[in-house]
CSV table of C-alpha atoms in Angstrom, one decimal:
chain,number,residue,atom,x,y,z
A,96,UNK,CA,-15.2,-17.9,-21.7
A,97,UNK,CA,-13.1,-15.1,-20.4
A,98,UNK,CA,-10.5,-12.8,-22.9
A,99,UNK,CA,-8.2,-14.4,-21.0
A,100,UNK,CA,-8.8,-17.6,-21.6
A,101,UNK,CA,-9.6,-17.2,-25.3
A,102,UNK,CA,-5.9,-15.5,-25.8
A,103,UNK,CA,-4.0,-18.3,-23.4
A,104,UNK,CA,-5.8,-21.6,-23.7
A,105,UNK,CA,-5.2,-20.7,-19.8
A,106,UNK,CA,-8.4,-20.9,-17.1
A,107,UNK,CA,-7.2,-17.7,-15.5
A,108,UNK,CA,-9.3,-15.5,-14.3
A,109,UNK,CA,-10.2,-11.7,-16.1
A,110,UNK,CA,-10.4,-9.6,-13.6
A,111,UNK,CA,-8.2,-9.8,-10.1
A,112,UNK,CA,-9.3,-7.1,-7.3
A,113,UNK,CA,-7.0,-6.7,-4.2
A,114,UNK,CA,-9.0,-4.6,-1.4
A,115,UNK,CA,-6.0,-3.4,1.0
A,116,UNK,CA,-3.0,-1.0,-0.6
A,117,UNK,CA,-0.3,-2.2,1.7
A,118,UNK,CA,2.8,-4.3,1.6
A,119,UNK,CA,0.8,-7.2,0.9
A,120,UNK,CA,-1.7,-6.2,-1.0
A,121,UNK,CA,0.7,-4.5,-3.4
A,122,UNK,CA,3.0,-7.5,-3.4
A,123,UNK,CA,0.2,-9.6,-4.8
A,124,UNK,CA,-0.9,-7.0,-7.6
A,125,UNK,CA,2.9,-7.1,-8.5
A,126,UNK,CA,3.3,-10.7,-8.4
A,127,UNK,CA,0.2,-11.4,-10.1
A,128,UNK,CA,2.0,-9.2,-13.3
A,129,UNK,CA,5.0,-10.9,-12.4
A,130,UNK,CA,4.1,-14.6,-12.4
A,131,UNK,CA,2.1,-13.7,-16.4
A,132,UNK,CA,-1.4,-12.6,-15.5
A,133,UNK,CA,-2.6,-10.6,-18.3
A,134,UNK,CA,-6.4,-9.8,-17.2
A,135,UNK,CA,-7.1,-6.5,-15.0
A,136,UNK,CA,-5.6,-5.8,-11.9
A,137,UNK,CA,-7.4,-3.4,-9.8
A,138,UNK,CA,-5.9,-2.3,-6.1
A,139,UNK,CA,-8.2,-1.0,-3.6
A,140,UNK,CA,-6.8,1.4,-1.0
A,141,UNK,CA,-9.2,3.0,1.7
A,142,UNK,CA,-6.2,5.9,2.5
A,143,UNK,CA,-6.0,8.4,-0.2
A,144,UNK,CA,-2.1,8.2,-0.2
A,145,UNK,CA,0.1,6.5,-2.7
A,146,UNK,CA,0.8,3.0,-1.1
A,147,UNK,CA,3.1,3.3,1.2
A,148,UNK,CA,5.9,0.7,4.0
A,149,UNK,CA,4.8,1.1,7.5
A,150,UNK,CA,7.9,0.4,9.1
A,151,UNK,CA,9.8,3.7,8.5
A,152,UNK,CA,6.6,5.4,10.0
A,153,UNK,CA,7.8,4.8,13.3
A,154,UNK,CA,11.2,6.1,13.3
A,155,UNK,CA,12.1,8.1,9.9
A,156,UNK,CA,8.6,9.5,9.1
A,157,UNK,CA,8.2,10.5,12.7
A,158,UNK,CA,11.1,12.0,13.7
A,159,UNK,CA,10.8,14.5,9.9
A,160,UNK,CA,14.4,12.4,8.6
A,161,UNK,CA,12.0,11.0,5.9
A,162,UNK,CA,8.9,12.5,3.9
A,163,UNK,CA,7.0,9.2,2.8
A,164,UNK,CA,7.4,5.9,2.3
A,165,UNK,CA,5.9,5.2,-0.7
A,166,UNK,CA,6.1,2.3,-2.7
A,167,UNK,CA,8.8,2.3,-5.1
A,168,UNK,CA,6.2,0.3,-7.6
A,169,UNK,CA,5.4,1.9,-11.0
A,170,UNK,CA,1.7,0.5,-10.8
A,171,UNK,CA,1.0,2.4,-14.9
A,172,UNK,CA,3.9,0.3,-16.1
A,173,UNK,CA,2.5,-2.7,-14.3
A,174,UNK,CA,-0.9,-2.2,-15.4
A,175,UNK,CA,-2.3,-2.1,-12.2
A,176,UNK,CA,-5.1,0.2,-12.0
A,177,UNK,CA,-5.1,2.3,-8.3
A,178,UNK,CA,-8.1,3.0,-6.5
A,179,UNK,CA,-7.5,5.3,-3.5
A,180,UNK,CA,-9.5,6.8,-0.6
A,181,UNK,CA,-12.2,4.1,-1.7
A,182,UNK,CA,-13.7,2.0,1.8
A,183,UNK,CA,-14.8,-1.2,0.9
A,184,UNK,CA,-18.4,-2.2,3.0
A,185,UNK,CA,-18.6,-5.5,2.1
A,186,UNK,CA,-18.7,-8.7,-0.3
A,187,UNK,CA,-21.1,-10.7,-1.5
A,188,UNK,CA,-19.2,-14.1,-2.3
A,189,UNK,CA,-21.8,-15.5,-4.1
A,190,UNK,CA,-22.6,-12.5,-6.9
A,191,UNK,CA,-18.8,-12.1,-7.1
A,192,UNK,CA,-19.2,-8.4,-5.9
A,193,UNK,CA,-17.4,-6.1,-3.6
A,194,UNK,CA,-20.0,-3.3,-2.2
A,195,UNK,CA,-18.4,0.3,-2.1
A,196,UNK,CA,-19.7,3.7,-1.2
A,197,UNK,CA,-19.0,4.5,-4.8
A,198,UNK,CA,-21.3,1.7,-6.3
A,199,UNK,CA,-20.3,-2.4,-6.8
A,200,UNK,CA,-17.5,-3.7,-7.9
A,201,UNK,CA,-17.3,-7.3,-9.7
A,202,UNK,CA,-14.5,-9.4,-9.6
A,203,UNK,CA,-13.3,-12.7,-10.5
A,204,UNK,CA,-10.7,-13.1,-8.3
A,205,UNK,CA,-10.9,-11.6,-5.0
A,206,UNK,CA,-7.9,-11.1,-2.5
A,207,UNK,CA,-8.4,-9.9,1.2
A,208,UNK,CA,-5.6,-7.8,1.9
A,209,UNK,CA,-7.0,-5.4,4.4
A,210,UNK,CA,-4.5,-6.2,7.4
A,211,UNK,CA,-4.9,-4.9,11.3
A,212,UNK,CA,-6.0,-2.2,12.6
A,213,UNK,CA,-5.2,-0.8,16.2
A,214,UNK,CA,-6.9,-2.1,19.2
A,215,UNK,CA,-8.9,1.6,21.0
A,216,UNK,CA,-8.1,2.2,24.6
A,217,UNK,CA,-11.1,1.8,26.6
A,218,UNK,CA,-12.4,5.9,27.3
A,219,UNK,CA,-9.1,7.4,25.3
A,220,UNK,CA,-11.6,8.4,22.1
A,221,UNK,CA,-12.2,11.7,21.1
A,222,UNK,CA,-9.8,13.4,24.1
A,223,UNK,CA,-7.6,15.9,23.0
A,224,UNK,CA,-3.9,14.4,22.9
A,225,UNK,CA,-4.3,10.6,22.2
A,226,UNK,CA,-2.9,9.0,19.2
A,227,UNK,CA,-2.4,5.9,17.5
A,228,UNK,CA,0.7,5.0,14.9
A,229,UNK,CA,-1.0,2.8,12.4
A,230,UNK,CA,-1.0,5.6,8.9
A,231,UNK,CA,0.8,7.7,7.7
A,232,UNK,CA,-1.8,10.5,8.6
A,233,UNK,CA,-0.8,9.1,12.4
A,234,UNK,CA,2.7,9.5,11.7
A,235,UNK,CA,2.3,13.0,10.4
A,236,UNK,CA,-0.1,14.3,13.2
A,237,UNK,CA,2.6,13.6,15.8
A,238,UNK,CA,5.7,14.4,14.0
A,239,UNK,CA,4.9,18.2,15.8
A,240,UNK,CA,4.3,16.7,18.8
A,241,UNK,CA,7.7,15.9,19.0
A,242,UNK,CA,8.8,18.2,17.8
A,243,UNK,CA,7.4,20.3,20.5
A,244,UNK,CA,9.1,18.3,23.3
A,245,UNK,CA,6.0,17.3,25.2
A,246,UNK,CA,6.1,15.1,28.0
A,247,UNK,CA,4.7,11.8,26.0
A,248,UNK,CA,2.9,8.7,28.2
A,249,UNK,CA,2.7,5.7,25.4
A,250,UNK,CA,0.4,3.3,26.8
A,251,UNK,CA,1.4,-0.7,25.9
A,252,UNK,CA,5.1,-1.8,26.0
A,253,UNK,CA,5.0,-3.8,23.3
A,254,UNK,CA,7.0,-3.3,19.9
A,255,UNK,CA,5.4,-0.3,18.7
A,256,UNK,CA,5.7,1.3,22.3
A,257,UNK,CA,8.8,0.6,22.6
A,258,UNK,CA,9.9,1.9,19.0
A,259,UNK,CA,7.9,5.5,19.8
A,260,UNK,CA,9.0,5.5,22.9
A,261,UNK,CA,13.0,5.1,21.1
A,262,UNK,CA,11.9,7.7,18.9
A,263,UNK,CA,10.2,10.5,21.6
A,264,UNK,CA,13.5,9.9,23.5
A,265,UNK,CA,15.5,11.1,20.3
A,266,UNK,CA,13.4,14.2,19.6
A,267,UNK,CA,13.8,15.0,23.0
A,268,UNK,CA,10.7,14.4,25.0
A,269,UNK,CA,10.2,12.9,28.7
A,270,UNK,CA,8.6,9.5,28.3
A,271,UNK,CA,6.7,7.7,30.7
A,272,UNK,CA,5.5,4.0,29.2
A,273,UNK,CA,2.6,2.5,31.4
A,274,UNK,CA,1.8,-1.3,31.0
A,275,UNK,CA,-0.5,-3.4,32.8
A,276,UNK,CA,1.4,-6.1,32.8
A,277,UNK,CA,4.9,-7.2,34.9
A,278,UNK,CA,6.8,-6.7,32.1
A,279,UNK,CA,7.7,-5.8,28.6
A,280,UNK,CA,6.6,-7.5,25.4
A,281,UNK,CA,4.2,-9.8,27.9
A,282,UNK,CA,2.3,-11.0,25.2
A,283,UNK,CA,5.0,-12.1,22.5
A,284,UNK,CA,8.0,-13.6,24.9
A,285,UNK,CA,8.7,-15.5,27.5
A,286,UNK,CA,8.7,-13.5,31.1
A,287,UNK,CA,12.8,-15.0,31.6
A,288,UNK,CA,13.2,-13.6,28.0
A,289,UNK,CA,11.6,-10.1,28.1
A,290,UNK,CA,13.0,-9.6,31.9
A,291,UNK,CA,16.3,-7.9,30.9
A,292,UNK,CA,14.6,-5.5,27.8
A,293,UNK,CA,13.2,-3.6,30.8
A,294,UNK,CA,16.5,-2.1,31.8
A,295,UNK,CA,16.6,-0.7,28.3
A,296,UNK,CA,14.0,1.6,29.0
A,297,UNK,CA,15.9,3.4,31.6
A,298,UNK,CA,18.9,3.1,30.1
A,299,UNK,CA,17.4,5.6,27.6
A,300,UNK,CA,15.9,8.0,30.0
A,301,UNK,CA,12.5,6.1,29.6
A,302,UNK,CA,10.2,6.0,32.7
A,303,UNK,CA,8.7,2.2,32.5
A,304,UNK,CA,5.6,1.9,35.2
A,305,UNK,CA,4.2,-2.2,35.1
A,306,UNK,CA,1.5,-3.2,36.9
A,307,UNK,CA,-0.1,-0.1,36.0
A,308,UNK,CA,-3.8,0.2,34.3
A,309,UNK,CA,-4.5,3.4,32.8
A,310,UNK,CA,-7.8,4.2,34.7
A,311,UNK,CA,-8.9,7.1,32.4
A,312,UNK,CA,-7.4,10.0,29.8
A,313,UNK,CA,-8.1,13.6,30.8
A,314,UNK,CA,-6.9,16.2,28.6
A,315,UNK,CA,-3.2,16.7,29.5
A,316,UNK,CA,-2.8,13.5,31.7
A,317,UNK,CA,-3.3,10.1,32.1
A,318,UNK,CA,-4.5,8.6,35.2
A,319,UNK,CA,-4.0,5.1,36.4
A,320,UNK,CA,-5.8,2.9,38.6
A,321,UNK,CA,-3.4,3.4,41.7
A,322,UNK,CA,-4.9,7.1,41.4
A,323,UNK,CA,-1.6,8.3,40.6
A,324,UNK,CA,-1.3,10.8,37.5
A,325,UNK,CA,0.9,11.0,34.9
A,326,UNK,CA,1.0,14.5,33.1
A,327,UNK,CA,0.7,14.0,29.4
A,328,UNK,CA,1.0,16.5,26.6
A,329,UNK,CA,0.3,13.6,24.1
A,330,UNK,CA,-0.8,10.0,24.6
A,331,UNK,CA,0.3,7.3,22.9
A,332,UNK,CA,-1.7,4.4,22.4
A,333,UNK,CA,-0.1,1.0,21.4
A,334,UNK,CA,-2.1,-1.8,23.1
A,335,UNK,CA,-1.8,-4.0,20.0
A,336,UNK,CA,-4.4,-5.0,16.8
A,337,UNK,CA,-7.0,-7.2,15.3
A,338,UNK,CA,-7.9,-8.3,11.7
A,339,UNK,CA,-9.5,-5.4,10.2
A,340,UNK,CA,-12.0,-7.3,9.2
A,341,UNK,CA,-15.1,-6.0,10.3
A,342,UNK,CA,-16.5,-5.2,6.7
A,343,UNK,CA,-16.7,-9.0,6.2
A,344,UNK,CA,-19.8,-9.6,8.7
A,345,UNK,CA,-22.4,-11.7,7.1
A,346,UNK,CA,-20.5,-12.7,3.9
A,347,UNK,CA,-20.2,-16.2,4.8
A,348,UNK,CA,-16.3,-15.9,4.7
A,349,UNK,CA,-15.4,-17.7,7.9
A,350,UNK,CA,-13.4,-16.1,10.9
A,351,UNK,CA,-11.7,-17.4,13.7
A,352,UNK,CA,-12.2,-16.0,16.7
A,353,UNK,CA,-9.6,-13.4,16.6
A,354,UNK,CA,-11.0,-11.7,13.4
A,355,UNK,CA,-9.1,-13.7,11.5
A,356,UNK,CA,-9.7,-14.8,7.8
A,357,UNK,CA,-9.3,-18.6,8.3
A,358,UNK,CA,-7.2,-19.1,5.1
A,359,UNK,CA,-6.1,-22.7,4.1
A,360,UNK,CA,-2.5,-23.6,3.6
A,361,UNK,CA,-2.4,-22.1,-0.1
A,362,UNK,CA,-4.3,-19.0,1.2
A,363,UNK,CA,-8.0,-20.0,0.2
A,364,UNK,CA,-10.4,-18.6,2.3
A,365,UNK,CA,-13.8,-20.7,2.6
A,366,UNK,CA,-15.4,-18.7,-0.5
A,367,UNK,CA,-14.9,-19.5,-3.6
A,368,UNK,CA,-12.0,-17.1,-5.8
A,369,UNK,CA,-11.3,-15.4,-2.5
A,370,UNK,CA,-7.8,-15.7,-0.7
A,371,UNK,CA,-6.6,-14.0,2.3
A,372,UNK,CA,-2.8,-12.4,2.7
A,373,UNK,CA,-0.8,-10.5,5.0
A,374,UNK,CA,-2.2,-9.3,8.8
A,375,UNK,CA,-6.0,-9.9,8.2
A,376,UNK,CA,-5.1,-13.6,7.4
A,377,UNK,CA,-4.4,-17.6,9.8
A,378,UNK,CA,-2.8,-20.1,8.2
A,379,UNK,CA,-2.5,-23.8,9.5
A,380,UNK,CA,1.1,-24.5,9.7
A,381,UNK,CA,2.4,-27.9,9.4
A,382,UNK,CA,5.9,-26.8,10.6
A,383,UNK,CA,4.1,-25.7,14.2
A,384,UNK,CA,0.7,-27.7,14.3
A,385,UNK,CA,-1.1,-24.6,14.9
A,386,UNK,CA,-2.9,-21.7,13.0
A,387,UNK,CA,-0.3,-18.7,12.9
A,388,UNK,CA,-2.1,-15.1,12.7
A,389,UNK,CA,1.5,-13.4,12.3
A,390,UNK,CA,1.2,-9.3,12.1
A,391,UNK,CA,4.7,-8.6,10.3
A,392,UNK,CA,6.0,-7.5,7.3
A,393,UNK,CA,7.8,-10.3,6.1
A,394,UNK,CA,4.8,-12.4,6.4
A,395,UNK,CA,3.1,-9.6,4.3
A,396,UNK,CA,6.1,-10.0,1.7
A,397,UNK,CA,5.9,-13.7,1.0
A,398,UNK,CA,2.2,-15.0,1.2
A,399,UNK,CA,1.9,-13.0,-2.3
A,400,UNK,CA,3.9,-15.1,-4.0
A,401,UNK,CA,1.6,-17.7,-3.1
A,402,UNK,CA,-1.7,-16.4,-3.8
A,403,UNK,CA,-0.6,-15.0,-7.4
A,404,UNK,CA,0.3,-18.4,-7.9
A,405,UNK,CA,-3.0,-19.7,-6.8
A,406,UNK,CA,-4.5,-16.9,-9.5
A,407,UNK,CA,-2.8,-17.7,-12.3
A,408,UNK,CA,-3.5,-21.6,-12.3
A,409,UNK,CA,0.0,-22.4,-10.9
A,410,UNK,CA,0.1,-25.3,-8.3
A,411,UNK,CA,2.0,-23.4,-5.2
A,412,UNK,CA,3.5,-24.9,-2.7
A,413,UNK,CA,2.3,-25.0,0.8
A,414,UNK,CA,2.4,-21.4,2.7
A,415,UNK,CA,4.5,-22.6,5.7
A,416,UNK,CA,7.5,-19.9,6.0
A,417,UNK,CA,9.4,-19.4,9.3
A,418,UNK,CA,8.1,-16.3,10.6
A,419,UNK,CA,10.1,-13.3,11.0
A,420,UNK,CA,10.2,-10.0,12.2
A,421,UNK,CA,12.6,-7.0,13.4
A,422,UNK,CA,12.7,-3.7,15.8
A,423,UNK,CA,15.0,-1.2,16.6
A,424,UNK,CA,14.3,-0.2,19.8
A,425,UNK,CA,16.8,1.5,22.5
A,426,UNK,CA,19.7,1.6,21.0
A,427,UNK,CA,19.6,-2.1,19.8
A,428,UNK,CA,18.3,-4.1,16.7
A,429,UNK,CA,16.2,-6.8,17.5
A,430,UNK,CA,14.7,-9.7,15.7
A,431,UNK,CA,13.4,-13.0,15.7
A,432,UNK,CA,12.5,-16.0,13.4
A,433,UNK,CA,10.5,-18.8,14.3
A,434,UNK,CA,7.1,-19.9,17.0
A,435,UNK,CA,8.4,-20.9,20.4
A,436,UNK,CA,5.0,-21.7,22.1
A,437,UNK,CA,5.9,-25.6,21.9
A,438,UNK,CA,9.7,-25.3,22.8
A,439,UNK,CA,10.9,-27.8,25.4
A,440,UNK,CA,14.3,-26.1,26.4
A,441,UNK,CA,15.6,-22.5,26.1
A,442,UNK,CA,19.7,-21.8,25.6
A,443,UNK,CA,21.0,-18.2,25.8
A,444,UNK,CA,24.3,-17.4,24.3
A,445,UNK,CA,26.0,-14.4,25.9
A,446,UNK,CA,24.8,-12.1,28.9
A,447,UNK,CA,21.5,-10.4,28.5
A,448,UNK,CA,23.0,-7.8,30.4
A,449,UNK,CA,25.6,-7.2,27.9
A,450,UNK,CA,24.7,-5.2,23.9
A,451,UNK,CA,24.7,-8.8,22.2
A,452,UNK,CA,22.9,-12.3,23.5
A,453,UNK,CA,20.4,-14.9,21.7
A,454,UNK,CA,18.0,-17.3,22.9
A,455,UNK,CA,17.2,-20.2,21.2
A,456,UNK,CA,14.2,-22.6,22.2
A,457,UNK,CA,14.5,-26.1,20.8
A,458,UNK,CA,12.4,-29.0,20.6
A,459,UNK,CA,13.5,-32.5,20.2
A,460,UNK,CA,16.9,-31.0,20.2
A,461,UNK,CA,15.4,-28.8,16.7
A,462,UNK,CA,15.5,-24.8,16.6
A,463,UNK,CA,12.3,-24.0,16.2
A,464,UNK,CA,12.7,-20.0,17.4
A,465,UNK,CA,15.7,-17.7,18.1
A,466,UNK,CA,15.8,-14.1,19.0
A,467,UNK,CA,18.9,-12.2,18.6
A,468,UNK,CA,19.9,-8.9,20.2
A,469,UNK,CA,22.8,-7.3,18.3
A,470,UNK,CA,23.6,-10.9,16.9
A,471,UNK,CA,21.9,-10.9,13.2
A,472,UNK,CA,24.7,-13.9,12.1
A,473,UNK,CA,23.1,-15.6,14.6
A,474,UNK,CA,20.0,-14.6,13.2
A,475,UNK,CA,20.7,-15.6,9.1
A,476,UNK,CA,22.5,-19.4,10.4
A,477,UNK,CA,19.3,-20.0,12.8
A,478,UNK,CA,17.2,-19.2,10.2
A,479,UNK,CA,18.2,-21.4,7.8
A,480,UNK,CA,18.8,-24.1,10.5
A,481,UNK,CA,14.9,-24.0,11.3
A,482,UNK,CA,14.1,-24.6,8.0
A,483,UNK,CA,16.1,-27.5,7.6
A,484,UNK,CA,15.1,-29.1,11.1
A,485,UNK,CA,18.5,-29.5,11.4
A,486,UNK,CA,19.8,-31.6,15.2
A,487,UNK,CA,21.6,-29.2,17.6
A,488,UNK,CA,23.7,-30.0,20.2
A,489,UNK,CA,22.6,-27.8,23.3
A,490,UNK,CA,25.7,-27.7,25.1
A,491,UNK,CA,27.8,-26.1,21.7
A,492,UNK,CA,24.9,-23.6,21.5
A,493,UNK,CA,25.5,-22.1,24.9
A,494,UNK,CA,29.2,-20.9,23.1
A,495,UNK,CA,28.2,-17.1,22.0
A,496,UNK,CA,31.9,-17.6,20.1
A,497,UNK,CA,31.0,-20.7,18.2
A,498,UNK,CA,29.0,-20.2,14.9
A,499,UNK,CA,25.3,-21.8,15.0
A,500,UNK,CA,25.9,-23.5,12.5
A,501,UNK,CA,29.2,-25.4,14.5
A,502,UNK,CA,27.2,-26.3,16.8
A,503,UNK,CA,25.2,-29.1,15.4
A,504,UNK,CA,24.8,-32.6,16.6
């Protein structure tokens, strides 16, 4: 019987061990403390930084207006025991043991909190100039490149290109974004939806080449596959990311084909005492009927809640929040809550030409997704109108002057 249990009467486990020091593996070591675990608490960081917020790495960090991001978390007080610069190499499930460089480490309760990492462009390693924004140490290697005004090419126009390539344009550089497909964001909306964000590019002074395949990186240009070449001082590479979860091969954990813990709808994975949070992690969600792999950080904020209450012998309730996610991109503030893939109808509400328009996709007459440019009322009603499932009446939502929430069935 564990100290734990002989002081509470509880089964909790002793010793909790969170391998992955960002947003959501620090949000579970806190809510662990928070929701009355009283065993040890041990966080696992590869960086050697303090924990730190990605999102300000983009913006803040890189353009110098910021130092850090660190965690405002006071891990002593919390009794949360930090182990930095330490790479985890793998877990064996059934000894209840993480393997390190430094030597084992046991556990009784294991959470997976290693989240993405960025997907390489094919050739770009080891040339002099290309970059990724993923760390801090990212962040900080090309804060001087901007500095320097060099003429930037960022590979991928996807939400991360599109925030560097906002940021570039602010320090001053020329910036060329090359993607292979016809448009922006190709992968995350809808071609009628992402259509009009690719006037924002030169609107800003941003060069935006589709159709374009980077055919190789030389040192001081990129080259594409028409043969035409794009001089580069720095690359930026932002093609998207996968689970980083490599370290689990041959562990018996299962993945799904993306890299992806498959983590059950309280955030068990298939091994025994080990759950799965934050970017690494699928869920089956019953509000979508599908698995969700969602890399943002407000998934990364609430699935903690859930697997501390999975720890500490609470009975959670099923992990199946509306997604959401922001950027800031151009000039504008964009965001979106929800999963469209299954919408049957789309209604905008104001000109996407104009600063300020939302789309909402419905099924059944039910928002199931909105995105909302310059519009975050829209954004907080919709929100809470998805959760509730509540009827809409199309023709009210086309209104851009009428509230969502007046224009209900």
């Amino acid at each position: 019987m564990s100290e734990q249990t002989q002081e509470s009467g509880t089964s909790q486990p002793r010793r909790v061990v969170v391998v992955g020091a960002g947003m959501a593996g620090v949000q579970t070591a806190v809510a662990v403390r928070e929701q009355g675990f009283t065993g040890s608490v041990t966080l696992i960081g590869a960086e050697p930084h303090q924990p730190y917020d990605r999102p300000p790495l983009s913006k803040a960090v890189l353009l110098g207006t910021s130092e850090g991001s660190a965690f405002d978390v006071d891990f002593e007080a919390l009794g949360i025991e930090l182990t930095l610069g330490r790479e985890v190499l793998g877990v064996r499930p059934g000894d209840h043991e993480l393997d390190t460089a430094e030597g084992p480490v046991p556990y009784d309760e294991l959470v997976l909190a290693t989240g993405a990492e960025p997907i390489l462009l094919p050739g770009a390693e080891g040339v002099p100039g290309v970059h990724l924004l993923r760390t801090l140490d990212d962040a900080e290697r090309l804060r001087p490149v901007l500095a320097r005004q060099h003429d930037v090419v960022v590979v991928g126009a996807g939400w991360i290109g599109a925030e560097f390539a906002t940021a570039a344009r602010e320090a001053g550089c020329a910036v060329t974004v090359v993607e292979a497909a016809d448009r922006p964001l190709a992968g995350a909306l809808p071609a009628e939806v992402a259509a009009p964000m690719a006037a924002w590019y030169a609107d800003h002074g941003v060069t935006l080449r589709t159709h374009a395949r980077v055919e190789r990186v030389e040192p001081g240009a990129v080259v594409l596959d028409d043969g035409s070449r794009l001089p580069a001082g720095a690359v930026v590479v932002g093609i998207g990311a996968r689970p980083a979860t490599g370290w689990l091969a041959g562990s018996g954990i299962e993945l799904g084909p993306r890299g992806d813990v498959l983590a059950d709808d309280h955030l068990r994975t298939s091994a025994p005492d080990v759950h799965a949070v934050g970017d690494c992690a699928s869920f089956p969600s019953g509000r979508y009927g599908e698995r969700l792999l969602i890399h943002h950080w407000d998934n990364a904020l609430q699935g903690p809640r859930t697997v501390a209450a999975n720890i500490v012998g609470e009975t959670p309730a099923v992990y199946d929040p509306v997604p959401y996610f922001w950027s800031e991109q151009f000039g504008r503030f964009v965001q979106y809550v929800g999963h469209h893939a299954s919408a049957d109808a789309t209604v905008w509400r104001g000109d996407p030409a104009g600063p300020a328009w939302t789309v909402c996709w419905l099924l059944d007459d039910r928002l199931i997704a909105l995105l909302a440019v310059g519009r975050p009322r829209d954004l907080a009603q919709g929100r809470r109108l998805i959760e509730a499932g509540t009827p809409m009446d199309p023709a009210l939502l086309t209104d851009p002057a009428r509230p969502l929430k007046a224009a209900t069935a």
